[in-house]
Coordinates of C-alpha atoms in Angstrom, one line a residue:
Chain G
M1 CA -9.6 -1.7 -6.9
N2 CA -8.6 -1.4 -10.5
V3 CA -8.2 1.7 -12.7
R4 CA -11.8 1.5 -14.0
L5 CA -13.4 1.5 -10.5
Y6 CA -10.8 4.1 -9.3
L7 CA -11.9 6.4 -12.1
W8 CA -15.6 5.9 -11.4
Q9 CA -15.1 6.6 -7.7
R10 CA -13.1 9.8 -8.4
L11 CA -15.5 11.1 -11.1
T12 CA -18.6 10.6 -8.9
A13 CA -16.7 12.3 -6.0
V14 CA -15.9 15.3 -8.2
L15 CA -19.5 15.4 -9.3
M16 CA -20.9 15.1 -5.8
L17 CA -18.7 17.9 -4.3
P18 CA -20.7 20.8 -5.7
L19 CA -24.0 18.9 -5.3
I20 CA -23.3 18.4 -1.5
L21 CA -22.5 22.1 -1.1
I22 CA -25.8 23.0 -2.8
H23 CA -27.7 20.4 -0.8
L24 CA -26.3 21.9 2.4
A25 CA -27.1 25.4 1.3
V26 CA -30.7 24.3 0.5
I27 CA -31.0 22.8 4.0
F28 CA -29.7 26.0 5.7
Y29 CA -32.0 28.1 3.5
A30 CA -35.1 26.0 4.2
T31 CA -34.5 26.0 8.0
S32 CA -33.5 29.6 8.3
K33 CA -36.6 30.7 6.3
G34 CA -38.8 28.3 8.4
L35 CA -40.2 26.5 5.4
K36 CA -42.9 23.9 6.2
A37 CA -43.1 20.6 4.3
A38 CA -45.9 21.9 2.2
D39 CA -43.8 24.9 1.2
I40 CA -40.9 22.7 0.1
L41 CA -43.2 20.3 -1.8
A42 CA -44.7 23.2 -3.6
R43 CA -41.3 24.2 -4.9
T44 CA -40.1 20.6 -5.7
R45 CA -43.2 18.9 -7.2
G46 CA -43.2 18.9 -10.9
S47 CA -39.7 20.6 -11.0
I48 CA -37.5 19.0 -13.6
A49 CA -34.5 21.0 -12.1
W50 CA -34.9 19.4 -8.6
A51 CA -35.7 16.0 -10.1
S52 CA -32.4 16.2 -12.2
F53 CA -30.4 17.6 -9.3
Y54 CA -31.3 14.9 -6.8
G55 CA -31.6 12.2 -9.4
V56 CA -28.0 12.7 -10.4
F57 CA -27.0 13.1 -6.7
V58 CA -28.5 9.7 -5.5
T59 CA -27.1 7.9 -8.6
A60 CA -23.6 9.3 -8.0
A61 CA -23.8 8.5 -4.3
A62 CA -24.9 4.9 -5.0
I63 CA -22.0 4.3 -7.5
H64 CA -19.5 6.0 -5.3
S65 CA -20.4 4.2 -2.1
V66 CA -20.7 0.8 -3.7
I67 CA -17.1 0.9 -4.9
G68 CA -15.9 1.9 -1.5
I69 CA -18.0 -0.8 0.2
R70 CA -16.6 -3.4 -2.2
N71 CA -13.1 -2.3 -1.2
I72 CA -13.8 -2.5 2.5
L73 CA -15.4 -5.9 2.2
I74 CA -12.4 -7.2 0.2
E75 CA -9.9 -5.9 2.8
W76 CA -11.8 -6.3 6.1
S77 CA -14.1 -9.3 5.6
S78 CA -13.5 -13.0 4.8
L79 CA -15.6 -12.7 1.6
S80 CA -14.0 -13.6 -1.7
K81 CA -13.5 -10.9 -4.3
R82 CA -16.5 -12.1 -6.2
G83 CA -18.6 -12.4 -3.1
A84 CA -17.6 -8.9 -2.0
G85 CA -18.4 -7.5 -5.5
L86 CA -21.9 -9.1 -5.5
L87 CA -22.8 -8.0 -2.0
A88 CA -21.6 -4.4 -2.8
I89 CA -23.7 -4.4 -6.0
G90 CA -26.7 -5.6 -4.0
L91 CA -26.2 -2.8 -1.5
G92 CA -25.7 -0.3 -4.3
I93 CA -29.0 -1.2 -6.0
T94 CA -30.8 -1.0 -2.6
L95 CA -29.3 2.5 -2.1
L96 CA -30.3 3.5 -5.6
I97 CA -33.9 2.3 -5.1
L98 CA -34.2 4.1 -1.7
G99 CA -32.7 7.3 -3.2
V100 CA -34.9 7.3 -6.4
R101 CA -37.9 6.6 -4.2
A102 CA -37.1 9.6 -2.0
V103 CA -36.6 11.8 -5.0
A104 CA -39.8 10.6 -6.6
A105 CA -41.7 11.4 -3.4
V106 CA -40.8 15.1 -3.5
V107 CA -40.7 15.8 -7.2
L108 CA -43.6 13.8 -8.7
P109 CA -46.7 16.0 -9.0
Chain U
M1 CA 18.5 -11.9 37.0
L2 CA 18.9 -9.3 34.2
D3 CA 21.6 -6.7 34.8
P4 CA 20.4 -3.8 32.7
Q5 CA 23.9 -2.2 32.8
S6 CA 25.5 -5.2 31.1
E7 CA 22.8 -7.4 29.6
L8 CA 19.9 -7.2 27.2
S9 CA 16.8 -9.2 27.5
V10 CA 16.2 -10.5 23.9
T11 CA 13.0 -12.2 22.9
L12 CA 13.3 -14.1 19.6
W13 CA 10.6 -15.9 17.6
R14 CA 11.3 -19.6 17.5
G15 CA 9.7 -22.1 15.2
A16 CA 7.3 -21.7 12.2
E17 CA 3.8 -20.2 12.2
D18 CA 2.9 -22.2 15.3
G19 CA 6.1 -21.2 17.2
A20 CA 6.5 -18.9 20.2
Y21 CA 8.8 -16.2 21.6
Q22 CA 11.7 -17.3 23.7
T23 CA 13.9 -15.0 25.8
Y24 CA 17.7 -14.9 26.0
Q25 CA 20.2 -12.8 27.9
V26 CA 22.8 -11.1 25.7
P27 CA 25.7 -9.0 26.8
I28 CA 25.7 -5.3 25.9
R29 CA 28.5 -4.2 23.6
E30 CA 29.4 -0.8 22.2
N31 CA 27.9 0.1 18.8
Q32 CA 26.0 -3.2 18.9
T33 CA 23.5 -3.8 16.1
I34 CA 20.4 -6.0 16.1
L35 CA 22.1 -8.4 13.8
D36 CA 25.0 -8.6 16.2
V37 CA 22.6 -9.6 19.0
V38 CA 20.9 -12.3 16.8
S39 CA 24.4 -13.6 15.7
W40 CA 25.5 -13.7 19.3
V41 CA 22.6 -15.8 20.3
Q42 CA 23.2 -18.2 17.4
R43 CA 26.9 -18.5 18.1
N44 CA 26.8 -18.7 21.9
L45 CA 23.4 -20.0 23.0
D46 CA 21.6 -21.9 20.3
P47 CA 23.2 -22.8 17.0
T48 CA 19.8 -24.0 15.6
L49 CA 18.6 -20.4 15.4
S50 CA 17.7 -19.6 11.8
Y51 CA 18.0 -16.1 10.3
R52 CA 19.1 -14.5 7.1
F53 CA 22.0 -12.1 6.4
A54 CA 24.7 -11.5 3.9
C55 CA 26.6 -8.2 3.5
R56 CA 26.2 -6.7 7.1
V57 CA 26.5 -3.2 5.6
G58 CA 23.0 -2.3 4.4
M59 CA 23.4 -3.2 0.8
C60 CA 22.0 -6.7 0.2
G61 CA 18.6 -6.4 1.9
S62 CA 18.7 -9.9 3.4
C63 CA 18.5 -9.2 7.2
A64 CA 15.2 -7.3 7.7
M65 CA 13.2 -8.4 10.7
T66 CA 10.6 -7.1 13.0
V67 CA 12.2 -5.3 16.0
N68 CA 10.0 -4.2 18.9
G69 CA 7.0 -4.3 16.5
R70 CA 8.6 -2.4 13.6
P71 CA 10.2 -3.7 10.5
R72 CA 13.9 -2.8 10.3
W73 CA 17.1 -3.6 8.5
T74 CA 18.9 -5.3 11.4
C75 CA 22.5 -4.8 10.3
R76 CA 22.2 -1.0 10.3
T77 CA 19.9 -0.7 13.4
H78 CA 21.7 0.1 16.6
V79 CA 20.5 -1.6 19.8
S80 CA 20.9 1.8 21.6
K81 CA 18.3 3.4 19.3
V82 CA 15.6 0.8 19.5
A83 CA 15.9 -1.1 22.8
N84 CA 13.1 -0.5 25.2
D85 CA 14.6 -0.5 28.8
G86 CA 17.2 -3.1 27.7
R87 CA 14.5 -5.2 26.1
L88 CA 14.3 -6.4 22.4
E89 CA 11.6 -8.4 20.8
I90 CA 12.8 -9.7 17.4
G91 CA 10.6 -11.6 15.0
P92 CA 10.4 -12.4 11.3
L93 CA 9.0 -9.9 8.8
E94 CA 5.3 -9.6 8.9
N95 CA 2.9 -10.1 6.0
L96 CA 5.0 -13.1 4.9
P97 CA 4.8 -16.8 5.9
I98 CA 7.4 -17.9 8.4
I99 CA 9.9 -20.5 7.3
K100 CA 11.6 -20.9 10.7
D101 CA 12.6 -18.6 13.5
L102 CA 13.5 -15.2 12.0
A103 CA 13.5 -16.3 8.4
A104 CA 10.4 -15.2 6.5
D105 CA 9.4 -16.8 3.1
M106 CA 10.1 -14.0 0.6
R107 CA 8.6 -15.8 -2.4
S108 CA 5.3 -13.9 -2.6
F109 CA 7.3 -10.6 -2.3
F110 CA 9.4 -11.4 -5.3
E111 CA 6.6 -13.1 -7.3
K112 CA 4.8 -9.8 -7.1
W113 CA 7.8 -8.0 -8.6
Q114 CA 7.3 -10.3 -11.6
Q115 CA 3.5 -9.7 -11.7
A116 CA 4.2 -5.9 -11.7
K117 CA 6.5 -6.4 -14.7
G118 CA 9.5 -5.3 -12.7
V119 CA 11.9 -6.7 -15.3
F120 CA 13.5 -4.3 -17.8
T121 CA 12.3 -4.8 -21.3
P122 CA 15.0 -3.5 -23.7
S123 CA 14.0 -1.4 -26.7
R124 CA 17.4 -1.8 -28.4
T125 CA 19.8 -4.7 -29.1
R126 CA 23.5 -5.0 -28.3
D127 CA 24.2 -4.1 -31.9
D128 CA 22.6 -0.6 -31.5
T129 CA 24.5 2.4 -30.1
I130 CA 24.1 3.1 -26.4
E131 CA 21.4 5.5 -25.7
A132 CA 22.6 8.7 -24.0
I133 CA 20.4 9.5 -20.9
K134 CA 20.5 13.1 -19.6
P135 CA 20.4 13.0 -15.8
D136 CA 18.4 16.2 -15.4
T137 CA 15.3 15.2 -17.4
P138 CA 12.1 14.9 -15.3
A139 CA 11.8 11.2 -16.2
R140 CA 15.3 10.4 -15.2
V141 CA 15.0 12.4 -12.0
A142 CA 11.9 10.3 -11.1
V143 CA 13.9 7.1 -11.8
D144 CA 16.8 8.2 -9.7
E145 CA 14.4 8.9 -6.8
A146 CA 13.0 5.3 -6.9
I147 CA 16.0 3.2 -8.0
E148 CA 18.0 2.6 -4.8
C149 CA 15.7 -0.2 -3.5
I150 CA 17.6 -3.1 -1.9
N151 CA 14.6 -5.5 -1.9
C152 CA 14.7 -5.9 1.8
G153 CA 10.9 -6.3 2.2
V154 CA 10.6 -3.7 5.0
C155 CA 7.9 -1.7 3.1
Y156 CA 6.0 -4.9 2.3
A157 CA 6.0 -5.9 6.0
A158 CA 4.9 -2.3 7.1
C159 CA 2.1 -2.0 4.6
D160 CA -1.5 -2.2 5.9
T161 CA -2.9 -2.8 2.4
V162 CA -0.7 -5.8 1.9
R163 CA -1.9 -7.1 5.3
W164 CA -5.6 -6.7 4.3
N165 CA -5.5 -7.6 0.6
P166 CA -3.4 -10.6 -0.4
D167 CA -3.6 -9.7 -4.1
Y168 CA -2.0 -6.2 -3.5
L169 CA 1.3 -6.0 -5.3
G170 CA 2.9 -4.0 -2.5
P171 CA 5.1 -0.9 -2.3
A172 CA 8.4 -2.4 -3.5
A173 CA 7.1 -4.0 -6.7
L174 CA 5.1 -0.9 -7.6
N175 CA 8.1 1.4 -6.8
R176 CA 10.1 -0.8 -9.2
A177 CA 7.4 -0.5 -11.9
W178 CA 7.5 3.3 -11.5
S179 CA 11.2 3.4 -12.1
L180 CA 10.8 1.4 -15.3
V181 CA 7.7 3.4 -16.5
N182 CA 10.0 6.4 -16.4
D183 CA 13.0 4.7 -18.1
V184 CA 13.0 5.9 -21.7
R185 CA 15.0 2.8 -22.8
D186 CA 12.3 0.4 -21.7
A187 CA 9.7 -0.9 -24.2
G188 CA 7.4 -2.9 -21.9
N189 CA 5.1 -0.1 -20.6
V190 CA 1.8 -1.2 -22.1
E191 CA 2.0 -4.7 -20.4
R192 CA 3.4 -3.0 -17.2
L193 CA 0.7 -0.4 -16.9
E194 CA -2.0 -3.1 -17.6
A195 CA -0.5 -5.2 -14.8
I196 CA -0.4 -2.4 -12.3
A197 CA -3.8 -1.0 -13.2
A198 CA -5.6 -4.3 -12.5
D199 CA -7.2 -5.3 -9.2
G200 CA -4.5 -5.4 -6.5
G201 CA -2.4 -2.9 -8.4
C202 CA -1.5 0.7 -7.6
H203 CA -5.1 1.9 -7.2
A204 CA -5.5 -0.3 -4.2
C205 CA -3.0 1.8 -2.2
H206 CA -4.5 3.9 0.6
S207 CA -1.5 6.2 0.8
H208 CA -0.9 5.4 4.5
Q209 CA 2.8 6.0 3.8
S210 CA 4.1 3.3 6.2
C211 CA 6.4 2.3 3.4
E212 CA 8.0 5.7 3.3
Q213 CA 8.3 5.9 7.0
F214 CA 10.1 2.6 7.4
C215 CA 12.1 2.4 4.1
P216 CA 15.7 2.1 5.3
Q217 CA 16.9 3.7 2.0
T218 CA 14.6 6.7 2.7
L219 CA 12.7 6.1 -0.6
N220 CA 9.1 7.2 -1.0
P221 CA 7.1 4.3 -2.6
T222 CA 3.9 6.1 -1.9
A223 CA 5.0 8.9 -4.2
S224 CA 5.9 6.4 -6.8
I225 CA 2.5 4.7 -6.5
S226 CA 0.8 8.1 -6.8
G227 CA 2.7 8.6 -10.1
L228 CA 1.6 5.2 -11.3
K229 CA -2.0 6.0 -10.5
R230 CA -1.8 9.1 -12.6
R231 CA 0.0 7.5 -15.5
A232 CA -2.2 4.4 -15.5
T233 CA -5.4 6.5 -15.4
Q234 CA -4.1 8.6 -18.3
A235 CA -3.2 5.5 -20.3
Y236 CA -6.7 4.0 -19.6
L237 CA -8.5 7.2 -20.7
Q238 CA -6.5 7.4 -23.8
G239 CA -7.3 3.8 -24.7
E240 CA -3.6 2.7 -24.5
I241 CA -4.3 -0.1 -21.9
K242 CA -7.2 -2.4 -21.3
P243 CA -6.9 -3.7 -17.8

């Protein structure tokens, strides 16, 4: 890990901290109010606010995790530093695609 | 048969990487150190036993070995404090190649001091006046807390990150860099911060604090590395370094 990756990982962690708390609060709210899928989709579809919130969340999660995974691969696998970096980037792109797909599914009208 | 009242069962690593442990019986003496035990074997049982020591009083940092699984300075480690039911297992320092028996190859340890720019870079010449350093400034206090390292390699052998990442500079080299980063007389901080902010530098530390736990000089390299992380991050954000 170098200073650039260190900084990106810390910045995305700081960014995600309030997002995680809001995400958890939303889950508790939705379950305690007994919201059905249709009720949730009615609130999220076409909402720029929810699209931005979860768009930023999944992007930050992909960046944050990919740096950590690269570190784990360098330290715990027999991959070279370059191999570990490429594999981590591949996993990060996959995570990002899955995340953006999930966000699109609930916010696109 | 081992008489636990008068004899120790001492298992020593013999050979290079492909060597094996071999057991010896050593008489118990009062105030006996681990180095005394190793020297007794070498002088009385097997003169081919290789190990390293110089000062015998905890100053030179030559005699560190792995004792019952932990890295220790053997000249200042009493047998009575570490023997397990009269048994000792003594090997070379971990995380370093073995030359022979109890002597580890320290080259990578010292090469990383060079990589971390652990050499003082003077900002004045011999013709200038001597710079007065006030001992109570925060920078000098930070230097004083880090400066008593004896280069024994105990922290390097104890460090998980060194074990997992061969590029990691290690606690001793980074602690040395921290003492120079805080030295107001030093002029080499841009190169030093660039060196320690790169891959394998201070940001690779996981703060497990094994270095602090085992340092025979009771230094805290983890705290020094935390300081380096802050300083290097500031320098990077301000565009002073380009790692």
